[in-house]
mmCIF file of C-alpha atoms and ligand atoms in Angstrom:
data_model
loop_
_atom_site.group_PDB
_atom_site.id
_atom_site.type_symbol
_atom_site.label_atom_id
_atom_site.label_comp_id
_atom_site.label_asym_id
_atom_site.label_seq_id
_atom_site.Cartn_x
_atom_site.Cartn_y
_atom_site.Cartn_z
ATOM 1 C CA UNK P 237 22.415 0.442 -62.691
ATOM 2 C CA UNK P 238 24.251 -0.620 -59.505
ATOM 3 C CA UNK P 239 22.518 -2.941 -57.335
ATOM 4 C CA UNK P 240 23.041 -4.021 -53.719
ATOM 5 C CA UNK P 241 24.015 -7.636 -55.070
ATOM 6 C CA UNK P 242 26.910 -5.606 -57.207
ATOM 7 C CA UNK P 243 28.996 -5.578 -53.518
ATOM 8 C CA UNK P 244 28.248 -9.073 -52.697
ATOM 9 C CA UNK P 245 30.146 -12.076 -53.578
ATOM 10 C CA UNK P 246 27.499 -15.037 -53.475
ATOM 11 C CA UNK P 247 27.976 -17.623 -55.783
ATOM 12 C CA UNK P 248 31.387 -16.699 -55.741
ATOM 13 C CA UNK P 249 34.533 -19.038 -54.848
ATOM 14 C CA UNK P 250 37.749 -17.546 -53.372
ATOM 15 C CA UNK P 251 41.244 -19.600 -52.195
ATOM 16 C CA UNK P 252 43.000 -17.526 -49.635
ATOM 17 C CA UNK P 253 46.537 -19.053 -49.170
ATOM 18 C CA UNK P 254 48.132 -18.927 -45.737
ATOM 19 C CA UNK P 255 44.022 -18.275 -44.852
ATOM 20 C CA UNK P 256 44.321 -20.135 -41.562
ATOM 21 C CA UNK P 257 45.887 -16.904 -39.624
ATOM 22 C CA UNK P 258 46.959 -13.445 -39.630
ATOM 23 C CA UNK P 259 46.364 -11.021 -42.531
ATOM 24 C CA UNK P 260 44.963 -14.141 -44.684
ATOM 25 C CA UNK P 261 42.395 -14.950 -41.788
ATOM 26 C CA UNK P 262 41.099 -11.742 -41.920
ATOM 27 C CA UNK P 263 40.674 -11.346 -45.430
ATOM 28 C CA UNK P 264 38.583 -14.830 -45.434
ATOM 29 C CA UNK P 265 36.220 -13.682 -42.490
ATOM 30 C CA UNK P 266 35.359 -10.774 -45.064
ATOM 31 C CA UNK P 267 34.636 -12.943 -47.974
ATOM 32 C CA UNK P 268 32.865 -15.093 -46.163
ATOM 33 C CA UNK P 269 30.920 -12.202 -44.646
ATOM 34 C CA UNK P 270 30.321 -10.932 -48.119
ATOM 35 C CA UNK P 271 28.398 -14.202 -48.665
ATOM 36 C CA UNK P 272 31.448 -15.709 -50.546
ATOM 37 C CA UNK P 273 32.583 -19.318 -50.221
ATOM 38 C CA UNK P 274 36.484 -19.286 -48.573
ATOM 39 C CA UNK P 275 38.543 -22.451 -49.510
ATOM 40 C CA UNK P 276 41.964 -21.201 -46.665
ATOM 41 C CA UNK P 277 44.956 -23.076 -47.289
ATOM 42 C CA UNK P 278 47.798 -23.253 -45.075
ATOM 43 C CA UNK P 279 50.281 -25.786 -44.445
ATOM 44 C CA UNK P 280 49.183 -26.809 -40.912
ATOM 45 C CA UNK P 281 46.943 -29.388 -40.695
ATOM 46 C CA UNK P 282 46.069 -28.347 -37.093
ATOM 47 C CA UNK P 283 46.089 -24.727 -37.630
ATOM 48 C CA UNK P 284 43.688 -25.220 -40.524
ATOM 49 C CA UNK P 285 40.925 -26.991 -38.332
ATOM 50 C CA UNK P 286 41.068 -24.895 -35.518
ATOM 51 C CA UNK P 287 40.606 -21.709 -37.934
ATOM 52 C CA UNK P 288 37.813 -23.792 -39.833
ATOM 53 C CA UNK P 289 36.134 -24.122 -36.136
ATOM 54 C CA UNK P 290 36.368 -20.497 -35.398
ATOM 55 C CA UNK P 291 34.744 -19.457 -38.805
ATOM 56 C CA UNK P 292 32.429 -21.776 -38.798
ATOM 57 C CA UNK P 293 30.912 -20.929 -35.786
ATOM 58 C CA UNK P 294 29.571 -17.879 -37.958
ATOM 59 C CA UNK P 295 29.967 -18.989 -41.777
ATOM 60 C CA UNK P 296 29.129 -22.193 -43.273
ATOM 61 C CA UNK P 297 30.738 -22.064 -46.237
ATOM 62 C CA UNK P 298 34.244 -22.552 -45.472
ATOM 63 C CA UNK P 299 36.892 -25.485 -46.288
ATOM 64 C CA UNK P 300 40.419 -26.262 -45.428
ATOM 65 C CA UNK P 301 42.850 -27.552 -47.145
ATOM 66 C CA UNK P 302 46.231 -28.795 -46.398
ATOM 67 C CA UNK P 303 48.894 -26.970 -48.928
ATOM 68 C CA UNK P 304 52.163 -25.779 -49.390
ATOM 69 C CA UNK P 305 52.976 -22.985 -51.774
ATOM 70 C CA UNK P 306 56.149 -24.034 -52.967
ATOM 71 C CA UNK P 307 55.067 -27.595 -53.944
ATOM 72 C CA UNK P 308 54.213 -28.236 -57.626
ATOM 73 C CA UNK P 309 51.919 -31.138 -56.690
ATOM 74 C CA UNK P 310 50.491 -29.054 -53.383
ATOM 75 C CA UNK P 311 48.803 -26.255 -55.777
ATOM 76 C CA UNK P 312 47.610 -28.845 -58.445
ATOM 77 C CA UNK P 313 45.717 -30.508 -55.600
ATOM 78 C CA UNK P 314 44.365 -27.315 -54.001
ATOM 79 C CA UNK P 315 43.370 -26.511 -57.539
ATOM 80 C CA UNK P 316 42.128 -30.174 -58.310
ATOM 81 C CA UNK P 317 40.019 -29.545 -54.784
ATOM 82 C CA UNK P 318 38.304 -26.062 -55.516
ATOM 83 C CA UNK P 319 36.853 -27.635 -58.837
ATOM 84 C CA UNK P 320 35.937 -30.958 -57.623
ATOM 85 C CA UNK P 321 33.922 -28.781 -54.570
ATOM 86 C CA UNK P 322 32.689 -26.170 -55.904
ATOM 87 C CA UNK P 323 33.183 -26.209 -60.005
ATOM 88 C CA UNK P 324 34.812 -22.693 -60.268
ATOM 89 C CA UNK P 325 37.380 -20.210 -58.764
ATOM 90 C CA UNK P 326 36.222 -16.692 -59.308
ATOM 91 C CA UNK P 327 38.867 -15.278 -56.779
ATOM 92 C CA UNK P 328 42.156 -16.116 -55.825
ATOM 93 C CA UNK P 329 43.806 -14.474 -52.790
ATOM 94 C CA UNK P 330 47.996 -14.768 -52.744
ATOM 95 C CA UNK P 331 48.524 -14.308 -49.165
ATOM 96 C CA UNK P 332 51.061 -17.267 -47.984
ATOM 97 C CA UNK P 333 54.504 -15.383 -47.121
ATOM 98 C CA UNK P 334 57.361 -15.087 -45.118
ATOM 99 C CA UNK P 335 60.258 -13.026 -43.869
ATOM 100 C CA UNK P 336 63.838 -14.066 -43.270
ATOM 101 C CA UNK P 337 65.797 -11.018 -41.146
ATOM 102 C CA UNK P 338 69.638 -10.455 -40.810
ATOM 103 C CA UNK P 339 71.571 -7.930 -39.673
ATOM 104 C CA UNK P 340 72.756 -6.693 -43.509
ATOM 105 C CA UNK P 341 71.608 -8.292 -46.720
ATOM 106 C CA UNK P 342 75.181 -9.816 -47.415
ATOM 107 C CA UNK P 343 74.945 -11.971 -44.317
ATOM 108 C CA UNK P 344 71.491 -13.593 -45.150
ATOM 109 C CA UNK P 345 72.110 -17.568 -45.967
ATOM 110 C CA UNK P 346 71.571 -18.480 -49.834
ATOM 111 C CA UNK P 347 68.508 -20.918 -47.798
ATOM 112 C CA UNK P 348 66.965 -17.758 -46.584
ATOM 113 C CA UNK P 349 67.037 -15.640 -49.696
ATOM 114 C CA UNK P 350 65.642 -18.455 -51.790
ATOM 115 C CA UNK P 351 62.700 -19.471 -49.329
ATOM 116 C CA UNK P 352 61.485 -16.325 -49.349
ATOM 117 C CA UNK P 353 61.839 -15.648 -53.131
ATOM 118 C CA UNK P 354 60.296 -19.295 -53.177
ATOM 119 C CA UNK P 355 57.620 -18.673 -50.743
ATOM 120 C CA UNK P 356 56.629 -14.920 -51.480
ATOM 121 C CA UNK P 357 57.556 -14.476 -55.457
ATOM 122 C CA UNK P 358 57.764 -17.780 -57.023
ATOM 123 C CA UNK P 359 54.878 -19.615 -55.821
ATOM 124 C CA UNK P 360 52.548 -16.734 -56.718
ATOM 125 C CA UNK P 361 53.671 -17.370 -60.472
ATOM 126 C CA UNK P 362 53.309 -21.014 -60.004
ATOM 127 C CA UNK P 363 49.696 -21.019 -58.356
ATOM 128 C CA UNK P 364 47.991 -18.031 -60.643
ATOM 129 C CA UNK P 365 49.457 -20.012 -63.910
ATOM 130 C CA UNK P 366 47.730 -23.137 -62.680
ATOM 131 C CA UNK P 367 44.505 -21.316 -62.144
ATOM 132 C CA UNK P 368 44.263 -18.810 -64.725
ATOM 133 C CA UNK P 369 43.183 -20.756 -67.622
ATOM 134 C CA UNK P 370 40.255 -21.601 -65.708
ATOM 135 C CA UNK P 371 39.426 -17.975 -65.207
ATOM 136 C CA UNK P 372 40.297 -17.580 -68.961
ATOM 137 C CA UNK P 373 37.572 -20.163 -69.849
ATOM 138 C CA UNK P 374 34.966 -18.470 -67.098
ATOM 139 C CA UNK P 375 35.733 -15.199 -68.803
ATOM 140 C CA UNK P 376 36.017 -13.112 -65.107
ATOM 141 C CA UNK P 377 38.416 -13.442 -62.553
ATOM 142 C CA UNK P 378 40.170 -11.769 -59.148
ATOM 143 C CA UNK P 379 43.734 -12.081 -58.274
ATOM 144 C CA UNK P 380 44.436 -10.379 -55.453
ATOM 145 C CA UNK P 381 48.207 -10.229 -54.479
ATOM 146 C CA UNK P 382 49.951 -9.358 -51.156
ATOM 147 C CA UNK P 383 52.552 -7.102 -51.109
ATOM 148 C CA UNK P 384 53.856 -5.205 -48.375
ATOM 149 C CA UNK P 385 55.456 -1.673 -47.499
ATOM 150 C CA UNK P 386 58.534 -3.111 -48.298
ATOM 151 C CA UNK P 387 57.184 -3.109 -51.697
ATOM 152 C CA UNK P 388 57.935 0.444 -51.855
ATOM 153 C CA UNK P 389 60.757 0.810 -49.498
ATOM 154 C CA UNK P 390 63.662 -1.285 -49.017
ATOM 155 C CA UNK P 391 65.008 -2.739 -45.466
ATOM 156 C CA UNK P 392 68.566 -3.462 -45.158
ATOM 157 C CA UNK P 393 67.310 -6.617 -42.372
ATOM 158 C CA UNK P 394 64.894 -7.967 -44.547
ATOM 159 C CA UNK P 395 66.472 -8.008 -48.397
ATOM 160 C CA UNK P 396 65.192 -11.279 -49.903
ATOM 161 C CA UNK P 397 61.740 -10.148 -48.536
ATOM 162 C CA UNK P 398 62.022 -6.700 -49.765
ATOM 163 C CA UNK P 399 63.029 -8.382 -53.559
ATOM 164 C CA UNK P 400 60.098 -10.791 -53.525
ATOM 165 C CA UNK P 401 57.397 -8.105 -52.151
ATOM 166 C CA UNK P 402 59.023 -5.105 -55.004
ATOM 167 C CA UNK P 403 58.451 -8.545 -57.481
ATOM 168 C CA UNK P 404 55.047 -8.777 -56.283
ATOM 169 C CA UNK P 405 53.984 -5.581 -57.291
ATOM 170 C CA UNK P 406 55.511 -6.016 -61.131
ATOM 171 C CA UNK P 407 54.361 -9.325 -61.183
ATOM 172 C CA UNK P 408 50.849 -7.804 -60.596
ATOM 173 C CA UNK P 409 51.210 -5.214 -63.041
ATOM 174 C CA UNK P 410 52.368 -7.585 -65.722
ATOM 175 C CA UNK P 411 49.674 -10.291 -65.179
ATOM 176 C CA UNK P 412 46.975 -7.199 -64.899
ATOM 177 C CA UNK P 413 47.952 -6.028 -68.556
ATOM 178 C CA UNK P 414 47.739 -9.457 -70.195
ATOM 179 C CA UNK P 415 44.907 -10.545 -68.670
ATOM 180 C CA UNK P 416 42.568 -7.178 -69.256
ATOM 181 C CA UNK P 417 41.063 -8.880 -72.354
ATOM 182 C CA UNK P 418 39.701 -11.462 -70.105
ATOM 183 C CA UNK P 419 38.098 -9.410 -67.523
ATOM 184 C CA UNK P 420 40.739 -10.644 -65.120
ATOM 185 C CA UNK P 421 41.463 -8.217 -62.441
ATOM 186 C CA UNK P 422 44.924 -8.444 -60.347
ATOM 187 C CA UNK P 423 45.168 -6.143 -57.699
ATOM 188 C CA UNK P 424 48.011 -5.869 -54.811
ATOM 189 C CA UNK P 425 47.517 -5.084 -51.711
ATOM 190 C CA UNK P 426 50.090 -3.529 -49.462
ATOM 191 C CA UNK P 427 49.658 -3.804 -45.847
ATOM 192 C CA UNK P 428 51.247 -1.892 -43.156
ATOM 193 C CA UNK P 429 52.283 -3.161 -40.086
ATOM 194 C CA UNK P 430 49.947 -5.900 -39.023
ATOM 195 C CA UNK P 431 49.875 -6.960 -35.580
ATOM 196 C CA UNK P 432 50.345 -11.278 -36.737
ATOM 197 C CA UNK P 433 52.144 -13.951 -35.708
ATOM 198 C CA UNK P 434 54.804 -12.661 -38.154
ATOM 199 C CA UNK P 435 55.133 -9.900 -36.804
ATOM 200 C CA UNK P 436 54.532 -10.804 -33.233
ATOM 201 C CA UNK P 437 58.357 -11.123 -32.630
ATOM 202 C CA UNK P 438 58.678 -7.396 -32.855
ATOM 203 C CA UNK P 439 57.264 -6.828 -29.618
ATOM 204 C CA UNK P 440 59.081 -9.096 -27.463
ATOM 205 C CA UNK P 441 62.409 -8.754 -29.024
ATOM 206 C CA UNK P 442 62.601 -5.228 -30.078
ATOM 207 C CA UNK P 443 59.793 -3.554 -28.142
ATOM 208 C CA UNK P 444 61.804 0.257 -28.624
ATOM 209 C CA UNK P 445 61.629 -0.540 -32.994
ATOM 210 C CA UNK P 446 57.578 -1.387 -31.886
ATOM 211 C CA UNK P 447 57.098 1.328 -30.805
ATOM 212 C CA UNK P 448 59.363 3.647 -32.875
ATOM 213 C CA UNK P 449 56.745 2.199 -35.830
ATOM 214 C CA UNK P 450 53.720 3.188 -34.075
ATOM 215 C CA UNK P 451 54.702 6.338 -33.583
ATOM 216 C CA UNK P 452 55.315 6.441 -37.661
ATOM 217 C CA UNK P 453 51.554 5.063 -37.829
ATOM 218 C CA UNK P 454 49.309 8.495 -38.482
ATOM 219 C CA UNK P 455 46.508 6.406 -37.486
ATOM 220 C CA UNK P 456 48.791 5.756 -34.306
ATOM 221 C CA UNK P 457 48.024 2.158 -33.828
ATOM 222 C CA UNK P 458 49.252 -1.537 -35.463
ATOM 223 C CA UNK P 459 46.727 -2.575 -38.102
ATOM 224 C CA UNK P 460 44.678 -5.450 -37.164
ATOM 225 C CA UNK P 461 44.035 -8.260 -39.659
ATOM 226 C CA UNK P 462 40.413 -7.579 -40.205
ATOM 227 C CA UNK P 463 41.658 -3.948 -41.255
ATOM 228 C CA UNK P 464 42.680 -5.806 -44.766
ATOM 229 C CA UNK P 465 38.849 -7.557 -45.089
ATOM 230 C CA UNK P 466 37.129 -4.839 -46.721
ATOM 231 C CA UNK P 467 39.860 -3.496 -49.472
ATOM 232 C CA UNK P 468 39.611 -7.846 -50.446
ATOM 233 C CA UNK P 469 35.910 -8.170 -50.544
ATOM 234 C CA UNK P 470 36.075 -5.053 -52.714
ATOM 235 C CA UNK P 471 38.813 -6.016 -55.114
ATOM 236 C CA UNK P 472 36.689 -9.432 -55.136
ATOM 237 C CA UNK P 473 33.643 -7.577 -55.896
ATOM 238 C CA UNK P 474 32.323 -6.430 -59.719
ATOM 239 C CA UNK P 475 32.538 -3.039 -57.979
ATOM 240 C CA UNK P 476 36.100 -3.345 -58.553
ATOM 241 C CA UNK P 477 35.571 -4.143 -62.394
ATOM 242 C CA UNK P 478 37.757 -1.018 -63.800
ATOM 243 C CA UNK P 479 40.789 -1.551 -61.454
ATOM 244 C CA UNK P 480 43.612 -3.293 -62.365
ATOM 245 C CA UNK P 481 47.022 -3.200 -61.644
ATOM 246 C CA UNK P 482 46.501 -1.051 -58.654
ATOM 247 C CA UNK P 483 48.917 -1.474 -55.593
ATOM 248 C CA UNK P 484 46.883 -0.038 -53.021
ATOM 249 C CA UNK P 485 48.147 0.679 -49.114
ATOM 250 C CA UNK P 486 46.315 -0.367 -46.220
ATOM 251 C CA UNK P 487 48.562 1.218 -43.664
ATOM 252 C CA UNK P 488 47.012 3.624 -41.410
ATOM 253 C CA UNK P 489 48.850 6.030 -43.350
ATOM 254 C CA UNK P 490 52.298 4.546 -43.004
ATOM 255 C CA UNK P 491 53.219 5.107 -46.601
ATOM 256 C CA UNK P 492 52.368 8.974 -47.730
ATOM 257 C CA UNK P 493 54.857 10.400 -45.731
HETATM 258 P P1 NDP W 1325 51.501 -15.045 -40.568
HETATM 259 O O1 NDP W 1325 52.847 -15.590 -40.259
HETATM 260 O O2 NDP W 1325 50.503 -14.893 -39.491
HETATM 261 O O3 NDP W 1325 50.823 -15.862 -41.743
HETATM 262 C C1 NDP W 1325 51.549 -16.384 -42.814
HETATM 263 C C2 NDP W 1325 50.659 -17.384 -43.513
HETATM 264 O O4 NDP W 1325 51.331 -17.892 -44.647
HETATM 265 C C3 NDP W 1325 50.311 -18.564 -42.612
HETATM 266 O O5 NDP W 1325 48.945 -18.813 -42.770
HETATM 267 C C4 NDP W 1325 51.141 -19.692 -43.169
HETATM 268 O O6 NDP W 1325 50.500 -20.939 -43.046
HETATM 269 C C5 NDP W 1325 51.228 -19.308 -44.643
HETATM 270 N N1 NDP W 1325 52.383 -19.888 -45.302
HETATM 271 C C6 NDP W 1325 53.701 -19.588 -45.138
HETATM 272 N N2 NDP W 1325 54.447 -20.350 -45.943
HETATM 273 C C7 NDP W 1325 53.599 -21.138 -46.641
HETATM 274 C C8 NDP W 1325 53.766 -22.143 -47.622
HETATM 275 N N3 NDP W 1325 54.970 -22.512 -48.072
HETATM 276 N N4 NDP W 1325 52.655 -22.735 -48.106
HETATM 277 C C9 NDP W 1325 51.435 -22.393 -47.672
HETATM 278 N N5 NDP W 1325 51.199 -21.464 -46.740
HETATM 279 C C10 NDP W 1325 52.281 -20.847 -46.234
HETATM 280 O O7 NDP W 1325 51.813 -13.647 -41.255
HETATM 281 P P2 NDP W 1325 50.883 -12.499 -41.837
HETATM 282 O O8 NDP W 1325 49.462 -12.826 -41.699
HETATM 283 O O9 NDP W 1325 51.413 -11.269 -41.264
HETATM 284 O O10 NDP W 1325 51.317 -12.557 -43.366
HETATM 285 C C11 NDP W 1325 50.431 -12.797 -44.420
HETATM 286 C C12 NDP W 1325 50.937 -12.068 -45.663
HETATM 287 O O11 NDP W 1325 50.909 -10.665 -45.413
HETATM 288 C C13 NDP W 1325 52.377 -12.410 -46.019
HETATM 289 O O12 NDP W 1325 52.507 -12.457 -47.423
HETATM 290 C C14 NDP W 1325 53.160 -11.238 -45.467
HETATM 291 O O13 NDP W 1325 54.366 -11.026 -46.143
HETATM 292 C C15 NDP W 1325 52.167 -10.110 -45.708
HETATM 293 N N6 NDP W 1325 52.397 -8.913 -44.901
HETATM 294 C C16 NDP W 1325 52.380 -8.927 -43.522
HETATM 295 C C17 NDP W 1325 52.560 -7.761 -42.808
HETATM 296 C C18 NDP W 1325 52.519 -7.682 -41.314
HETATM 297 O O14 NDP W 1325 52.836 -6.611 -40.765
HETATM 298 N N7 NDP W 1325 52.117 -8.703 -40.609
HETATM 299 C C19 NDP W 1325 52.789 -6.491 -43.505
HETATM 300 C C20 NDP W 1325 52.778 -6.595 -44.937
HETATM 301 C C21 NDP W 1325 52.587 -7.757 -45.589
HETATM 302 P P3 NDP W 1325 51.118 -22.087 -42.080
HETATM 303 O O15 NDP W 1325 51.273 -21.448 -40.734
HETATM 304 O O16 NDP W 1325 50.126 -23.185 -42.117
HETATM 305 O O17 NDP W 1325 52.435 -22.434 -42.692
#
């Protein structure tokens, strides 16, 4: 029988990366609306306390923690942190990314193409290995992964992002059919375009490709970040229980045509 509790997450423990803004923000005011506690970790001290105040105006249950993805001794910490606070992880958002642009992908600097692959591919391996035993030993688990539509189309100004979000979507795959027999679920989510700081440029700098995209949008509007909160408290949720391996759009209809 499916009770109301079945679509809450209390008792439950969830690190959002990159949780102090954008997409990652929003996905951590749904958790923590779904009664969840929300461990965001982003690299900026300051951003980190100022989000912190904002949700906890509303949520108590909410940490910071300083982190960076691509630092081995960064996601042992967070790890070390989430234990020593709250004795599990049940859910594990993969949020922290970001994009490197240039005009064709043979004129973006070796530095670019690895921070991203660094940032958006590699440190997703990195941090799920480090936590995943621990879900092992609970015998449940969420990943969620972000992806992106350039996981399903490529950009010729954005190459090393379109790589590490088409990886993302594998690397979700992969980890969803090993870790089945565990009742570990790892999901993807693909956003469309997001009106975030990462995105922000867009507007400013090429306000006729703005709004050449939201005229793309069937919905006919940017997303906003609380548009991702619901698909995460639902992959974080036991409703979710039989999906795994799913990539699933959240793009106003950006991708189906
Ligand atoms: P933002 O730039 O607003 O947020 C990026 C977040 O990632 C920040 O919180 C940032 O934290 C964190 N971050 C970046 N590098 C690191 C690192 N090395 N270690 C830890 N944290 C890091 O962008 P979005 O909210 O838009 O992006 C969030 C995710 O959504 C990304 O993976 C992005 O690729 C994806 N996405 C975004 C779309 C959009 O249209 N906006 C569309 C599709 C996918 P800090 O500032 O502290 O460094």
């Amino acid at each position: 029988m499916i009770t109301a509790s079945d679509t809450l997450l209390q008792n439950k423990v969830a690190i959002v990366t990159g949780g102090n803004g954008g997409i990652g923000f929003g996905i951590a005011e749904g958790l923590l609306a779904a009664s969840c506690a929300v461990i965001i970790a982003g690299r900026d001290r300051k951003k980190n306390e100022s989000t912190l105040e904002k949700l906890r105006k509303t949520h108590t249950e909410c940490k910071g923690f300083v982190f960076d993805a691509n630092s081995e001794s960064s996601r042992e910490n967070l790890i070390d942190f989430a234990l020593k606070t709250y004795g599990r992880v049940d859910i594990l958002v993969n949020n922290a990314g970001i994009t490197r642009r240039s005009l064709e992908p043979d004129l973006l600097s070796d530095l670019d193409w690895r921070q991203v692959i660094d940032t958006n591919l590699n440190s997703i391996h990195y941090l799920t290995s480090a936590l995943v035993p621990n879900m092992k030993k609970a015998g449940s688990g969420k990943i969620i992964n972000i992806g992106s539509m350039m996981s399903i189309f490529g950009s010729g100004y954005a190459a090393s992002y379109s790589a590490s979000k088409g990886g993302v979507v594998q690397y979700t795959k992969s980890c969803a059919v090993a870790w089945a027999k565990y009742n570990i679920q790892v999901n993807a989510i693909l956003p469309g375009w997001i009106d975030t700081q990462m995105t922000d440029g867009l507007k400013t700098s090429a306000p006729v490709r703005y709004q050449e995209i939201t005229g793309r949008i069937p919905a006919n509007r940017w997303g906003r970040p609380e548009d991702m909160a619901g698909i995460a408290v639902f992959l974080s949720s036991q409703m979710s229980d039989y999906i795994t391996g799913a990539a699933i759009p959240v793009d106003g209809g950006y991708s189906v045509y």
